[in-house]
mmCIF file of C-alpha atoms in Angstrom:
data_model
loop_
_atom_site.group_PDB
_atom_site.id
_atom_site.type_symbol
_atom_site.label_atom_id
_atom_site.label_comp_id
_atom_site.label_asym_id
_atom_site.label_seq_id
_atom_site.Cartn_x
_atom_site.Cartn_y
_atom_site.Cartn_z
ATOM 1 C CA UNK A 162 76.474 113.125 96.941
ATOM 2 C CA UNK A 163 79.588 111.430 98.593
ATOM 3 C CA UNK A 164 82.318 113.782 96.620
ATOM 4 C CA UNK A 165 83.234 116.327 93.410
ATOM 5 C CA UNK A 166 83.067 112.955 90.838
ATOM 6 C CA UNK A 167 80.242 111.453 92.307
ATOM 7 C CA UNK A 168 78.300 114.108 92.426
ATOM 8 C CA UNK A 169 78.953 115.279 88.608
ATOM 9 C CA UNK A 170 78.015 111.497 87.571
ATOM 10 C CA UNK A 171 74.924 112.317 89.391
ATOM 11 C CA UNK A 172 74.273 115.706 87.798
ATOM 12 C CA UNK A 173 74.281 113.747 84.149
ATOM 13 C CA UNK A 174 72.045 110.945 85.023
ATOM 14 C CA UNK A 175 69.410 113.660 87.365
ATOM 15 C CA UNK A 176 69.438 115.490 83.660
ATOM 16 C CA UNK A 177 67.631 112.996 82.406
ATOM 17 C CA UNK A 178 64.386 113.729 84.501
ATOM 18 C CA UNK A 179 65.082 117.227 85.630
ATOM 19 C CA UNK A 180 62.896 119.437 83.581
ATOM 20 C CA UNK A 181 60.108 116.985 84.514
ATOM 21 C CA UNK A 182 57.209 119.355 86.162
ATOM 22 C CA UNK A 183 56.114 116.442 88.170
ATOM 23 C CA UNK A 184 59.492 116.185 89.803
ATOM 24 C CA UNK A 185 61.324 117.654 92.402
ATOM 25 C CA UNK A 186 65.156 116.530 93.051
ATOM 26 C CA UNK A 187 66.616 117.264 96.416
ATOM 27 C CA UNK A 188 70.295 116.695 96.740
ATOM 28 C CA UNK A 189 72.438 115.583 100.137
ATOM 29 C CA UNK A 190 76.199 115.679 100.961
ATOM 30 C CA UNK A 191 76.753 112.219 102.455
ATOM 31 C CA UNK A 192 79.613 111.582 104.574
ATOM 32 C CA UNK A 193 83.169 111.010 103.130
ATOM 33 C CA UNK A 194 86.573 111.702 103.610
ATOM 34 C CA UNK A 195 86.279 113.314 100.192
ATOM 35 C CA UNK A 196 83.272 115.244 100.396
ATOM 36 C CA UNK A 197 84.670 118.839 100.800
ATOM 37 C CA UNK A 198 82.976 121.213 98.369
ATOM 38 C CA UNK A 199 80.208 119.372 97.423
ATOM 39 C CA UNK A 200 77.576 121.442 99.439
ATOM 40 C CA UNK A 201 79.563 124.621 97.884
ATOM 41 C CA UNK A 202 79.431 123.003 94.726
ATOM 42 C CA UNK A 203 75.805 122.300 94.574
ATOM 43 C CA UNK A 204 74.310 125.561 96.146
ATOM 44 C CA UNK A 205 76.293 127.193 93.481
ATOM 45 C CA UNK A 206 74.372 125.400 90.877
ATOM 46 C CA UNK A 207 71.180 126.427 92.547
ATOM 47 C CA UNK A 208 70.178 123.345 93.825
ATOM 48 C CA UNK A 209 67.766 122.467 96.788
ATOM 49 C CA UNK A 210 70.189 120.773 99.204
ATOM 50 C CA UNK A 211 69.004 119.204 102.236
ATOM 51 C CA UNK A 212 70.920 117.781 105.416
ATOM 52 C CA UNK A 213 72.232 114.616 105.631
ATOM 53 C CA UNK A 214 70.148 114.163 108.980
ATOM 54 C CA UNK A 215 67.148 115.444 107.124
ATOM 55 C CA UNK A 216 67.802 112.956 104.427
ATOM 56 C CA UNK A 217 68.205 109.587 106.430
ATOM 57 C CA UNK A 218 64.887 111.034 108.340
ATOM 58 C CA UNK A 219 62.690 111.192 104.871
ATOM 59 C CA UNK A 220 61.119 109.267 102.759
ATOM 60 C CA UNK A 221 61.979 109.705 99.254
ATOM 61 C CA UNK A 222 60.413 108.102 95.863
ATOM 62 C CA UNK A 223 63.967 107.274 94.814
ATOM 63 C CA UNK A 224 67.685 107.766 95.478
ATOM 64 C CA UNK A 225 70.927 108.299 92.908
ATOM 65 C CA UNK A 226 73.904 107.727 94.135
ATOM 66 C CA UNK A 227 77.522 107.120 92.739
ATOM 67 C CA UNK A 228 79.507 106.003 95.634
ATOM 68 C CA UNK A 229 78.449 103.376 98.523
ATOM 69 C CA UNK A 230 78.886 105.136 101.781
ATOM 70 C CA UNK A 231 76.289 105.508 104.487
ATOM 71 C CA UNK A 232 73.109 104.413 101.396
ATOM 72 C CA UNK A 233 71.527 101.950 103.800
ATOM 73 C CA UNK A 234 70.219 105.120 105.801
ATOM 74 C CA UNK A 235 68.518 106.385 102.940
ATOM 75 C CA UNK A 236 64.563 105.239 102.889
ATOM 76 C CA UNK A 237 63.773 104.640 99.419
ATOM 77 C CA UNK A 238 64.665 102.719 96.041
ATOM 78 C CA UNK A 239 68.332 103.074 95.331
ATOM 79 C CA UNK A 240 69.434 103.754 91.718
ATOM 80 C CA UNK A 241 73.581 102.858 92.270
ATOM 81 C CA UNK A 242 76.129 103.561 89.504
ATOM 82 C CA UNK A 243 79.505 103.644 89.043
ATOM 83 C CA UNK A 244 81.465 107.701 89.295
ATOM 84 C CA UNK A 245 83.991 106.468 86.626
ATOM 85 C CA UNK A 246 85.104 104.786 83.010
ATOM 86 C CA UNK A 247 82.694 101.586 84.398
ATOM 87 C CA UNK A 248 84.136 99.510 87.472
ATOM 88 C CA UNK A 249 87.716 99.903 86.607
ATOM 89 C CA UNK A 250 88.931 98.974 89.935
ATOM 90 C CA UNK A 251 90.011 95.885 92.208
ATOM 91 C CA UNK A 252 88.838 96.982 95.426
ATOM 92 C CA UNK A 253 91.289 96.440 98.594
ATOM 93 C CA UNK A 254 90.308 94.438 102.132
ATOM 94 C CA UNK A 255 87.749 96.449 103.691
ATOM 95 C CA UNK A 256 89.044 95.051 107.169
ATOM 96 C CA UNK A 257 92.682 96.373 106.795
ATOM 97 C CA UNK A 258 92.489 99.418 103.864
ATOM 98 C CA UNK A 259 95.217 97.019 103.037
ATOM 99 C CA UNK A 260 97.278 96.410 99.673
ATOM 100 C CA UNK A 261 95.029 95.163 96.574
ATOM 101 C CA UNK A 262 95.923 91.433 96.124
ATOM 102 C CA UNK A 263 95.737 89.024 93.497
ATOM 103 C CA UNK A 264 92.504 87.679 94.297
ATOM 104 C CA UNK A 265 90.580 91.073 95.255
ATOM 105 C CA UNK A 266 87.429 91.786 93.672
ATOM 106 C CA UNK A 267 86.178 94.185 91.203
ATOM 107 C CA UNK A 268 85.173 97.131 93.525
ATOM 108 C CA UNK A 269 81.445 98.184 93.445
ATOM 109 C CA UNK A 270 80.791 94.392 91.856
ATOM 110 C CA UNK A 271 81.009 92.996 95.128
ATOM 111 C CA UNK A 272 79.135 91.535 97.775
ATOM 112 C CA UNK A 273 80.819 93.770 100.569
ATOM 113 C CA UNK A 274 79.553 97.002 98.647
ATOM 114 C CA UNK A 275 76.149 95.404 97.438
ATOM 115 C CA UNK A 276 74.811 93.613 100.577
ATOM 116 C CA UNK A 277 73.610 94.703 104.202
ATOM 117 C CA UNK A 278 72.680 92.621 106.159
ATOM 118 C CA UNK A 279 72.449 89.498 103.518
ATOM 119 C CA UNK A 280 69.800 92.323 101.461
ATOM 120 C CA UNK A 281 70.955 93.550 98.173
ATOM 121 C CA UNK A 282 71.124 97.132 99.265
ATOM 122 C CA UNK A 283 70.237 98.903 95.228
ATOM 123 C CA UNK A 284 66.571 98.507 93.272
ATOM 124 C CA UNK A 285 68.767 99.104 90.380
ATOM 125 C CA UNK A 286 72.588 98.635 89.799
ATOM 126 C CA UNK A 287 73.245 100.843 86.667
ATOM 127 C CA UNK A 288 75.942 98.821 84.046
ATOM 128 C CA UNK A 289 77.624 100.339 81.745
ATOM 129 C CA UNK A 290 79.180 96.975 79.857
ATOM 130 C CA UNK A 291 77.748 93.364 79.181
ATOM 131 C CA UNK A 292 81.424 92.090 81.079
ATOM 132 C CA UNK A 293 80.265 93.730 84.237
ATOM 133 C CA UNK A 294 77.362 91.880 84.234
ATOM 134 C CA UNK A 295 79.434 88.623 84.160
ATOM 135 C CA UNK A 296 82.021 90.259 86.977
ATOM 136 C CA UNK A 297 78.232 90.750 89.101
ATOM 137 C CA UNK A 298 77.129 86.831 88.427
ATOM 138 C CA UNK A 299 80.614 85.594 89.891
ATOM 139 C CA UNK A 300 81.036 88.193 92.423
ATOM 140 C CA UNK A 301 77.532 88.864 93.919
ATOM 141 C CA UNK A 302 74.862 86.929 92.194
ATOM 142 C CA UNK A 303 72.102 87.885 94.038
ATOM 143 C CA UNK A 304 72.221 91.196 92.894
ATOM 144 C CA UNK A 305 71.980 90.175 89.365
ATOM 145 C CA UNK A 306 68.255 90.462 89.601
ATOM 146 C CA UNK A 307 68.728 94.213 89.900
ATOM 147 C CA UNK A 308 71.049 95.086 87.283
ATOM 148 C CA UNK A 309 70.143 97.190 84.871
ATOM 149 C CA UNK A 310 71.997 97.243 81.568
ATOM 150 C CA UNK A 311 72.482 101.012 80.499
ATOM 151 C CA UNK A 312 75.440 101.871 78.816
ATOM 152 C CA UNK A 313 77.881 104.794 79.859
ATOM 153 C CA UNK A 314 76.598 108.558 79.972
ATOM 154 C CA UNK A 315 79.629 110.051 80.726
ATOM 155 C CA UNK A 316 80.875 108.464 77.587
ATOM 156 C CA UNK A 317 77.776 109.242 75.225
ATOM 157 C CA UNK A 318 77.664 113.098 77.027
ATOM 158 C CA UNK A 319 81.123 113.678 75.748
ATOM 159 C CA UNK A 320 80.813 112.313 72.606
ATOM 160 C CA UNK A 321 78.084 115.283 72.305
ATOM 161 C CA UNK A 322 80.521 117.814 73.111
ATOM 162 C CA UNK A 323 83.305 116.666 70.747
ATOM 163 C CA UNK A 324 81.258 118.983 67.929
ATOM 164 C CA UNK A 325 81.584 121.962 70.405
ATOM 165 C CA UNK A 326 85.545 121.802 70.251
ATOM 166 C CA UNK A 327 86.061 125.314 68.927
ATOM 167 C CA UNK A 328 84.098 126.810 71.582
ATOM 168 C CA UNK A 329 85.779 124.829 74.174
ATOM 169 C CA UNK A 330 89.414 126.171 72.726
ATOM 170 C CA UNK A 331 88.292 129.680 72.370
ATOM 171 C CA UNK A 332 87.257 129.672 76.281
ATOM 172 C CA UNK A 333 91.042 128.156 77.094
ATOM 173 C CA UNK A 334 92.286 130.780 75.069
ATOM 174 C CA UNK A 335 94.303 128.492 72.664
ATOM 175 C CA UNK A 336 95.474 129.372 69.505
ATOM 176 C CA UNK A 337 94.632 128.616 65.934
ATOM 177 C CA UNK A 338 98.055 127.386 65.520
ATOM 178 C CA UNK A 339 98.656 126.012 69.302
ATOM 179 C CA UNK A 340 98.234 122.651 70.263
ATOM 180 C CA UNK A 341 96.999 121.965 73.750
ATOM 181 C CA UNK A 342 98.568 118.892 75.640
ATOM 182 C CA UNK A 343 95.946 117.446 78.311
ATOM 183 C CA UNK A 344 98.022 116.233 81.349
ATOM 184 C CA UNK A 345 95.101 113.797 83.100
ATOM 185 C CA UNK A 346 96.182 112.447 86.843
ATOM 186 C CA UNK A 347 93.909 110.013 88.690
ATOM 187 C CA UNK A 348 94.486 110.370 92.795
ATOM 188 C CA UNK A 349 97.030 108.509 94.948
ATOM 189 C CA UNK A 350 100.994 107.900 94.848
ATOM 190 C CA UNK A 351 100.347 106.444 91.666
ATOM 191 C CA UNK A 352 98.605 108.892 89.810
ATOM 192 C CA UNK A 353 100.545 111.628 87.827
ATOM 193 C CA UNK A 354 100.955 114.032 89.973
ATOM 194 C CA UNK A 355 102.082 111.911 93.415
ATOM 195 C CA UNK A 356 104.440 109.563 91.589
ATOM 196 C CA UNK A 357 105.668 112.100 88.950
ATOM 197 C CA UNK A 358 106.003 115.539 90.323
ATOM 198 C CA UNK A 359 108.351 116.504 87.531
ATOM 199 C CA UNK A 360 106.702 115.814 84.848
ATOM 200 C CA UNK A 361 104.408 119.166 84.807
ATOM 201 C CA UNK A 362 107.573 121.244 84.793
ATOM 202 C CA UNK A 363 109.214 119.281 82.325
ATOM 203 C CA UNK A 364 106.535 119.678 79.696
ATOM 204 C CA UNK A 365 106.026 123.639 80.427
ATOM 205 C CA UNK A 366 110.170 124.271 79.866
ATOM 206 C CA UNK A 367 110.340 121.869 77.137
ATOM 207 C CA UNK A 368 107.128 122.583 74.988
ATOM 208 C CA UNK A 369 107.706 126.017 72.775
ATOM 209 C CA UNK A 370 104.833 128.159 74.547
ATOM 210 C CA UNK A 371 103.983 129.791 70.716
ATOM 211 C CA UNK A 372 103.219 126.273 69.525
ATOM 212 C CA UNK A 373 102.169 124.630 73.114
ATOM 213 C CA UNK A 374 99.288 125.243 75.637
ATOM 214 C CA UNK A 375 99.554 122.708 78.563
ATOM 215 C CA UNK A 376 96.082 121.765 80.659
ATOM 216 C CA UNK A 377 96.426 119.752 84.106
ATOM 217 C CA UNK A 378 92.928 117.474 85.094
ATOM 218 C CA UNK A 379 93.644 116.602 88.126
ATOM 219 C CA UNK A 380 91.339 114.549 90.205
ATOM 220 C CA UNK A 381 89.311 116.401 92.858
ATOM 221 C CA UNK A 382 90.536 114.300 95.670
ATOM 222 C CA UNK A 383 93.589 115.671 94.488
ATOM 223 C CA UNK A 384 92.638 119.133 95.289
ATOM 224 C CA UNK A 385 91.195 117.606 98.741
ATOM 225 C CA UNK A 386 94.486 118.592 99.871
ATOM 226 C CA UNK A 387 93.466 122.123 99.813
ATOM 227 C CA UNK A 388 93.041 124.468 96.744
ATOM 228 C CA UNK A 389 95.411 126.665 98.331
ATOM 229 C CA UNK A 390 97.958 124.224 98.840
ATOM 230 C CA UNK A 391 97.963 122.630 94.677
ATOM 231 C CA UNK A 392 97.729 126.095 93.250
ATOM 232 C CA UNK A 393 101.229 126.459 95.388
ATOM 233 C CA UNK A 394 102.388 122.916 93.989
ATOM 234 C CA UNK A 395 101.760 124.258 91.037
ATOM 235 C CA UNK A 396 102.297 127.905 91.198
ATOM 236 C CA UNK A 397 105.403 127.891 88.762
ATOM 237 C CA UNK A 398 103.726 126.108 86.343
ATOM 238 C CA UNK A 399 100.969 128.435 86.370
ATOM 239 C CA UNK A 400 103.066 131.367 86.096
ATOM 240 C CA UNK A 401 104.497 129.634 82.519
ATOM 241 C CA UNK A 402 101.120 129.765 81.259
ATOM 242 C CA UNK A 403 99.433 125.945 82.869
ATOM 243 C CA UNK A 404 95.867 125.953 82.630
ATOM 244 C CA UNK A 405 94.327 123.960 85.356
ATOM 245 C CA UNK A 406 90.796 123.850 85.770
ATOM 246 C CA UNK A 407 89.015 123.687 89.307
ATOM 247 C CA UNK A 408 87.703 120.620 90.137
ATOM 248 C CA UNK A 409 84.297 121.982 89.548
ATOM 249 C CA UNK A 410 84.659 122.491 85.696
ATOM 250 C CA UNK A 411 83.197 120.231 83.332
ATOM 251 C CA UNK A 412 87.344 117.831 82.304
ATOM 252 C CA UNK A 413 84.913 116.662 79.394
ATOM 253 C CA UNK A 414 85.053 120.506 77.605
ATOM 254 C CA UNK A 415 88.974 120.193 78.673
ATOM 255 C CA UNK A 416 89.578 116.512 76.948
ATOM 256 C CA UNK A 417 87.019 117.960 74.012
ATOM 257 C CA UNK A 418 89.632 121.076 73.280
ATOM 258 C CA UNK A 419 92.792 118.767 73.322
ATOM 259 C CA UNK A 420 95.103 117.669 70.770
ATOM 260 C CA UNK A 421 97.296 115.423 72.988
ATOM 261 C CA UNK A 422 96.655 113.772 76.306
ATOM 262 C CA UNK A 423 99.109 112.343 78.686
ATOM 263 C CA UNK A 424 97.721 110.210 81.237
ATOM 264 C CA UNK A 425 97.647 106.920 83.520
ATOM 265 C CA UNK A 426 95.538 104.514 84.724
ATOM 266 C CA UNK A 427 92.316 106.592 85.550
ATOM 267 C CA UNK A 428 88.780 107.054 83.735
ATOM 268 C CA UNK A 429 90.068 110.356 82.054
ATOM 269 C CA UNK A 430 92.566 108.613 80.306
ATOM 270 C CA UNK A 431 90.303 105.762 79.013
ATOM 271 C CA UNK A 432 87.350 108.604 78.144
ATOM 272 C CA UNK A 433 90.339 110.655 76.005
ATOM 273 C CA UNK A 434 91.521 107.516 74.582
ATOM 274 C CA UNK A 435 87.590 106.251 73.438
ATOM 275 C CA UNK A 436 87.115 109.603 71.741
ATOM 276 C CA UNK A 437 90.047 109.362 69.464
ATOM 277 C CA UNK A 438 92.400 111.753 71.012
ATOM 278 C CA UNK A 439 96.155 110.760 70.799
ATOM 279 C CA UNK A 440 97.677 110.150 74.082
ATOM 280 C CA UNK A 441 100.827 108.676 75.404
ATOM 281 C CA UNK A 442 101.015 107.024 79.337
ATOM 282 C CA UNK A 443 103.547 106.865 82.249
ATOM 283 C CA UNK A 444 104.909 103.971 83.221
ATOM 284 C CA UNK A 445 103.704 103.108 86.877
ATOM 285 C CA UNK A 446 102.788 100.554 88.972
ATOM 286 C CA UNK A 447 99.201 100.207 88.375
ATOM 287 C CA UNK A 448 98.353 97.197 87.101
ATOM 288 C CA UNK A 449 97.497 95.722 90.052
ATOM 289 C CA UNK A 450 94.688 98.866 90.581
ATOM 290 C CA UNK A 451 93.275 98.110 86.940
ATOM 291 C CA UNK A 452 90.312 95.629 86.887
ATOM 292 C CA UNK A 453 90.853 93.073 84.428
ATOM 293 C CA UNK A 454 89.290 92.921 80.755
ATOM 294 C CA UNK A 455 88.405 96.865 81.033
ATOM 295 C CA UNK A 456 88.668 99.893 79.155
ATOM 296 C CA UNK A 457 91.668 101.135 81.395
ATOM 297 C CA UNK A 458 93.585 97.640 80.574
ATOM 298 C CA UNK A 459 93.329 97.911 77.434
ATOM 299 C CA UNK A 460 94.282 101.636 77.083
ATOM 300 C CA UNK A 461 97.457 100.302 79.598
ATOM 301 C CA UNK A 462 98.403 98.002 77.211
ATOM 302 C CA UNK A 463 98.304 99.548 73.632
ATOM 303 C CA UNK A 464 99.513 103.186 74.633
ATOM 304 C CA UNK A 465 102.807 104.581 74.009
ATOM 305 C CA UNK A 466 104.964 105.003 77.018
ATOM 306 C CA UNK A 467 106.823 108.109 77.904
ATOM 307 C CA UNK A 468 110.211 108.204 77.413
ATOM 308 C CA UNK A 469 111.041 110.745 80.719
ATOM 309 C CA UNK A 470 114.723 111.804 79.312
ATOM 310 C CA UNK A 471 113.203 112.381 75.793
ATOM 311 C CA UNK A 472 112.217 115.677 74.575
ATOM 312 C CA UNK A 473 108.673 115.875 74.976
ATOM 313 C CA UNK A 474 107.509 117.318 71.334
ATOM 314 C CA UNK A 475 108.813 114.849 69.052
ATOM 315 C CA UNK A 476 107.162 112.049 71.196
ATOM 316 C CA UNK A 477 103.468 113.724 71.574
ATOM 317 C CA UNK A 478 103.762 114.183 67.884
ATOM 318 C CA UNK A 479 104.677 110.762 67.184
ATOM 319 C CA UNK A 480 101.859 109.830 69.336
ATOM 320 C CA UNK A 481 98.764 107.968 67.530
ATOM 321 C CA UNK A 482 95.217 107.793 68.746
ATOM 322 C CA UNK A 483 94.653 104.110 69.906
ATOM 323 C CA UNK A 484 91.891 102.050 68.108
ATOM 324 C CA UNK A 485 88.951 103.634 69.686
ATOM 325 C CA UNK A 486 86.887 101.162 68.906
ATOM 326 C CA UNK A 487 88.015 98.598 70.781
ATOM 327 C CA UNK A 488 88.468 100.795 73.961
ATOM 328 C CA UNK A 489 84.479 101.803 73.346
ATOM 329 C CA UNK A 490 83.419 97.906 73.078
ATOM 330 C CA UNK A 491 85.283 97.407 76.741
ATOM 331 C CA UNK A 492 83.493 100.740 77.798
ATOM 332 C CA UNK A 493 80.237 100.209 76.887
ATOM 333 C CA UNK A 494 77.730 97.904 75.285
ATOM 334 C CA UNK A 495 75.233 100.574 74.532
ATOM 335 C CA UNK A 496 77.068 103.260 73.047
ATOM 336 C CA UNK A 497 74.695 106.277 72.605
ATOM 337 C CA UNK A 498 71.739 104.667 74.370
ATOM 338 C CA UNK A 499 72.532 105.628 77.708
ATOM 339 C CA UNK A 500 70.247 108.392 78.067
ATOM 340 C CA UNK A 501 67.187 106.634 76.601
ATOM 341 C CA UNK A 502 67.840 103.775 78.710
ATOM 342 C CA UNK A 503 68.420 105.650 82.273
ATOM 343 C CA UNK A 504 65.629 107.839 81.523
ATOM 344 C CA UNK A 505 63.239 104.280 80.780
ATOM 345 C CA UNK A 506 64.651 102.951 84.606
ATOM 346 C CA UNK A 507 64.337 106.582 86.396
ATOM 347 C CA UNK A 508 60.729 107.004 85.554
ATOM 348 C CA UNK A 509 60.413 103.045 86.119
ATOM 349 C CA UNK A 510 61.317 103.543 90.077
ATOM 350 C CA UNK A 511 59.478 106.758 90.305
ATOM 351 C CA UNK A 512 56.558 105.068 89.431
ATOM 352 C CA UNK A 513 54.984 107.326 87.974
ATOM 353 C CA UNK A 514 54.521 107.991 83.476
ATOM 354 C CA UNK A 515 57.287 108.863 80.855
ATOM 355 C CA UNK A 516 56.843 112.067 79.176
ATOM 356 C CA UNK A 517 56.599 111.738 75.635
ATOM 357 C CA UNK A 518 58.973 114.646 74.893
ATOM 358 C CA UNK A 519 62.026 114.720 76.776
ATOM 359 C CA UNK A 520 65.856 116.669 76.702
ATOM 360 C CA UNK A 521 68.529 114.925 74.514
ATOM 361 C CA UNK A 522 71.500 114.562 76.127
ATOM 362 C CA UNK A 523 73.525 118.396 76.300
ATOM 363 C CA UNK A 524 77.110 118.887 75.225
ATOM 364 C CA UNK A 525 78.787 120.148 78.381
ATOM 365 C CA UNK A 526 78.894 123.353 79.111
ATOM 366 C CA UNK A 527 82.156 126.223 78.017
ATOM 367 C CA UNK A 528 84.271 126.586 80.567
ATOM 368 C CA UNK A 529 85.052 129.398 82.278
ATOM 369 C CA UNK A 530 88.373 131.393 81.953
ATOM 370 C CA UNK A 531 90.891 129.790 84.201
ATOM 371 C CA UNK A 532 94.454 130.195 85.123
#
């Protein structure tokens, strides 16, 4: 596991194959300037986690990962996936770290991520959407023998917890009569929460707290600036009743509960947005961060924008949920089939027989009380 989002993807997709008597998952922490809490993460789960040294030492009957870093040390069949809504994302130069440019490629759909040493580096490179699979062919053909067309899980797991929705608002502690507002921030100066630090204050004074419970998801490389350090950010907020859940808790119980969402150009926003949920955006400049002809586009280009000087209720109440539809066709080809079709590849590269009875895919769990 290379960080917090990774490692959940992983979580849904090791699910799948978990309960299996005939197999044993072992999980790693591999390096990454983002990887802080994983190990904590994990052991609090209960799960057997092993070294990275140990790891790149073994021999394993397969490997799931959901980021790139360091997998060429890993000695067995590589199962690679994307950690968010798809491959969303243009990457930048990997010689410079430099500004994304015009002609940059999809990240994770390229030849720089995909290749070592002129070998395609996965056995299997997990797809959520037909239009990846054309991104792959221009990008880095010879992988194409290797993908594997599965559909989203992250997308079909929340659609599973969408029933549990009072449950989910109970735990928050919201209201019969309260409506929560979802604020969703992706990392970086463009997110949210780096290029609009006063929004989260503005809602909080503005929204009536009777009528109004305000939620902040904010992305755990966010809170790789310390969780001491954003619960000061946000300490006054918190104090005026902001729930924000720790990177650790399930967002998909959060997004579930919510009756508005404010967001930008991350995978929250495009999940919220897919499962019906009203939302309005913030103007930024991220276009040039959104991969073309993608959920996140799309959601970019039909939401309502905030109007910052505007008093906040009347616009989330004016606020529509987008056609859903045609975000879920840019999301995924195989709506609901994800799990059947992972499980199918898993026990393909494990070489070894598919149960005949196996788990359905599990709304996500309550969440905890949080402050």
């Amino acid at each position: 596991m290379h960080t917090i989002v990774s490692c959940q993807r992983v979580l849904d997709v090791i699910d799948l194959v978990e309960s299996d008597p005939g197999v044993q998952i072992a999980f790693t922490v591999a390096p990454d300037v983002f990887n802080r809490g994983v190990r904590d993460y994990l052991e609090a789960l209960g799960a057997l986690t092993i070294s990275w040294q140990q790891a790149t030492q073994e021999r394993f009957h397969l490997a799931v990962a959901a980021s790139y870093g360091g997998l060429s040390a890993i000695h067995a069949p590589l199962m690679m996936m994307a950690h968010g809504a798809g491959h969303g994302k243009m990457a930048r130069p990997p010689e410079q770290g430099g500004p994304i440019v015009a002609e940059a490629p999809v990240y994770g759909l390229d030849a720089h991520q995909l290749l070592r040493a002129g070998r395609v580096l996965p056995s299997a490179l997990v797809l959520a959407h037909d239009g990846e699979r054309q991104v792959l062919e221009r990008q880095c053909p010879a992988a194409l023998p290797v993908a594997v067309m599965a559909g989203d899980i992250c997308y079909d797991r929340l659609l599973r917890s969408l029933p549990q929705r009072p449950a989910y608002r109970r735990a928050l502690e919201i209201g019969d009569e309260q409506r929560l507002v979802v604020v969703s921030s992706t990392w970086g100066h463009d997110g949210i929460f780096g290029a609009t630090q006063e929004l989260l204050p503005a809602l909080m004074s503005s929204l009536p707290a009777g009528r109004f419970r305000v939620a902040a998801l904010l992305h755990p490389a966010i809170w790789a600036h310390g969780h001491r350090q954003v619960r000061a950010w946000t300490a006054e907020c918190r104090s005026a009743g902001l729930i924000l859940p720790a990177p650790t808790e399930d967002w998909r119980a959060v997004i579930a509960a919510a009756d508005h969402v404010v967001g930008d150009h991350g995978s929250v926003t495009a999940y919220a947005a897919a499962a019906g949920i009203p939302l309005v955006c913030v103007e930024g400049e991220t276009s040039r961060r959104v991969a073309p002809g993608t959920a996140q586009e799309l959601v970019l280009q039909q939401a309502t924008r905030v109007r910052p000087g505007d008093p906040w209720e009347p616009q989330l109440r004016n606020a529509v949920p987008l056609k859903a539809n045609s975000i879920v066709e840019r999301l995924t080809s195989y709506p609901g089939e994800a799990g059947e079709r992972l499980r199918r590849h898993l026990y393909r590269l494990l070489g070894v027989p598919q149960p005949g009875k196996h788990r359905q895919i599990a709304p996500v769990p309550v969440p905890r009380a949080m402050s």
